[in-house]
DNA sequence: TATGAATGAGCATTCATTCAT
DNA sequence: CATGAATGAATGCTCATTCAT
């Protein structure tokens, strides 16, 4: 857009940027910031500077600081979900797919730990505050994984690998996954992989249709 | 004051307090305060006022604010452990004993919820800070329950109710218990009791010696 | 002493320790402490512990914290004066004796720097507070050196080395010594030795009786 | 607001303040405060109130409390230097100019004593803390006077009043000036004027070219 | 005489949010 | 729409001194 155009259209084109879009844009530019300084330590000033806008402008698009954080976390989780769906398809067997489901708690790679530590901090906030919004959001996240897991198990059942009862254990598996994550966060000496293997072995002992 | 002591001091005897005991005493008097205002919101001034002593006196017995909180939490946990040991003995069958093990996550009574909410806040702190002390303490708490659970299962094995492999699942059970707690904390719509029942049923299906 | 004797003599033998002596004793035991932690950082608790007595007992012998510091500094200065008198006699020529007078500001040996840094901190307090006592004490210290210096110069005059006017410059020399000390304390790049030499050379050019 | 700027911002112009200028402004308004309560006793609250701004605003312009003090002292010293340069020119003879150089230590006028007492407190801080910033600043202040004094003496040499060696004594004179100041600060009974006169007389006896 | 438990005033600093421009 | 200057509440900790015993 040339200066002339800007001048002519200045009033006619009141930058009707889609608020929601701009919101996303700002949050996106701060996406890495949250890993660097941590959720709690993130200041509005930092966010504004990183997004290259004024502090006051932040409040044009976000209710408050929590709202910013919320949007950033949303982005992270969206990314994670996307990746998850992509990767889960690469796993061949049902057992591997279920195992992949525990990857978040098991994988010690730098990349995953960044997500994991971020989630840890996020969880800390969810636990400490009476933030309805975050709590609800948290539930919706669970739904995503519940759907995924249900799909995996159903496929196993359809393929004749698993008993029908397997589907009843979807939530049990999810609870265990949460247990594993929290164990990793709070028990220094726990061997997460072993704990995961034991569970999956037991699980499949229960629901697998043995062929002999 | 005995004559001997009087002789020893050769004069009036200064008040000597058992530091450790007084520490406990002060923490005890603030015990409820932490439920009212929350761990994070607790101020040293509040604690001093509640204990009926001066702010400076607090620092005669505690290193810093965290130290106060730590002691209070200690008291709560000690109490809980005591009660737990008392109650677990009342349960007759192995299944009931294991079920009792999940009581913390299931019981919605006001009394238990006070403990549960307190633990939730405590957990939030453990997750947010790099507080070595609390993290270590947390591990030691787990040990207590691990010992208890091991005892329960071993008795079941000894009585011929459970297979020997049951003992291998101690940690798996504990992970699940953590998962249930965190689920209760973060998933509004989860039916903890059902999730517990499903797990225990599956567990016993695996490790119970069926008599027919 | 048996209990009986303690009873009988309890009132008659009131441990008439010489207050002044005990005061000195306590301060003496804290003498090194002040070099370790610094004057300002010294706490009454530390002093009491170091002296092996109770905190309250300190106040039996000292008015307040400053009073303790005052006594400790007294000890240090007494020691320094003693040493000074001993060492000044070792110098042969009048010029060397005057030079020795500037030793405090020039000598970079660890031992002297301990004294120097202590004095620096002491000076800081004298300058900041309206402590009459310390200020007066400070004056009396100057007197000591003034007497010493006067003696040195008078001897020089008597030996026919210096003109009679030399004695008029006693205070000027002392002012310059103070100037050198403060220069060392506050001017990082100053070459104290050179500044000292220039002054003494000029001084002797003025007051020395040249023999040719 | 120029049209260009309005165009640039494309909207209402936010208030832009010259940070450095406002900093100076705030410090200036607290300038007298430091004489009233003393450097050490100055609280940020006081400073804010005196400047008529909020406590938080202080921290928009100053790193910390020390930074405020530093700026205030800077102002005082700048003023003093300015005055000094103005006044030194009024003195006609070289001797008077040198004498003027000692004015800070000699002048007992209320105005000068305000400066002198301020410097005394400032010196106390320089001596007590390991405040690099202040120490360095102190050195730079010395430079100013060294330059002034060198100019004075050089003019005296050029006019044929002083010997060339006079220039070698610049630092000696400065050391003596410091000595005089500290003497005034710590020796109640010292007659600063006499001490000054004696020194200047001796000095000129050494470096003045006698005409007869 | 000796003690040490109790005290509490005093203070720098952060940062989310507002609002005049 | 955009800005960034202004705000002020809120809190942990130290340590000299007192005084009951």
Coordinates of C-alpha atoms in Angstrom, one line a residue, chain A residues 81 84-85 88 101 139-155 167 170-171 174 178:
Chain A
X81 CA -2.5 -31.9 19.0
X84 CA 0.1 -35.9 17.9
X85 CA -2.5 -36.8 15.2
X88 CA -0.1 -41.5 16.0
X101 CA -0.3 -42.2 23.8
X139 CA -11.4 -30.5 30.1
X140 CA -11.7 -29.8 26.4
X141 CA -8.1 -30.9 26.0
X142 CA -8.8 -34.2 27.6
X143 CA -11.6 -34.7 25.2
X144 CA -9.3 -34.6 22.3
X145 CA -7.1 -37.3 23.7
X146 CA -10.2 -39.3 24.8
X147 CA -11.4 -39.3 21.2
X148 CA -8.1 -40.3 19.9
X149 CA -7.7 -43.1 22.3
X150 CA -11.2 -44.3 21.7
X151 CA -10.5 -44.4 18.0
X152 CA -7.3 -46.5 18.6
X153 CA -9.0 -49.0 20.8
X154 CA -12.1 -49.2 18.6
X155 CA -9.8 -50.0 15.6
X167 CA -13.4 -49.5 25.2
X170 CA -10.4 -45.5 27.8
X171 CA -10.8 -43.3 30.8
X174 CA -6.2 -41.6 30.6
X178 CA -2.2 -38.3 34.1

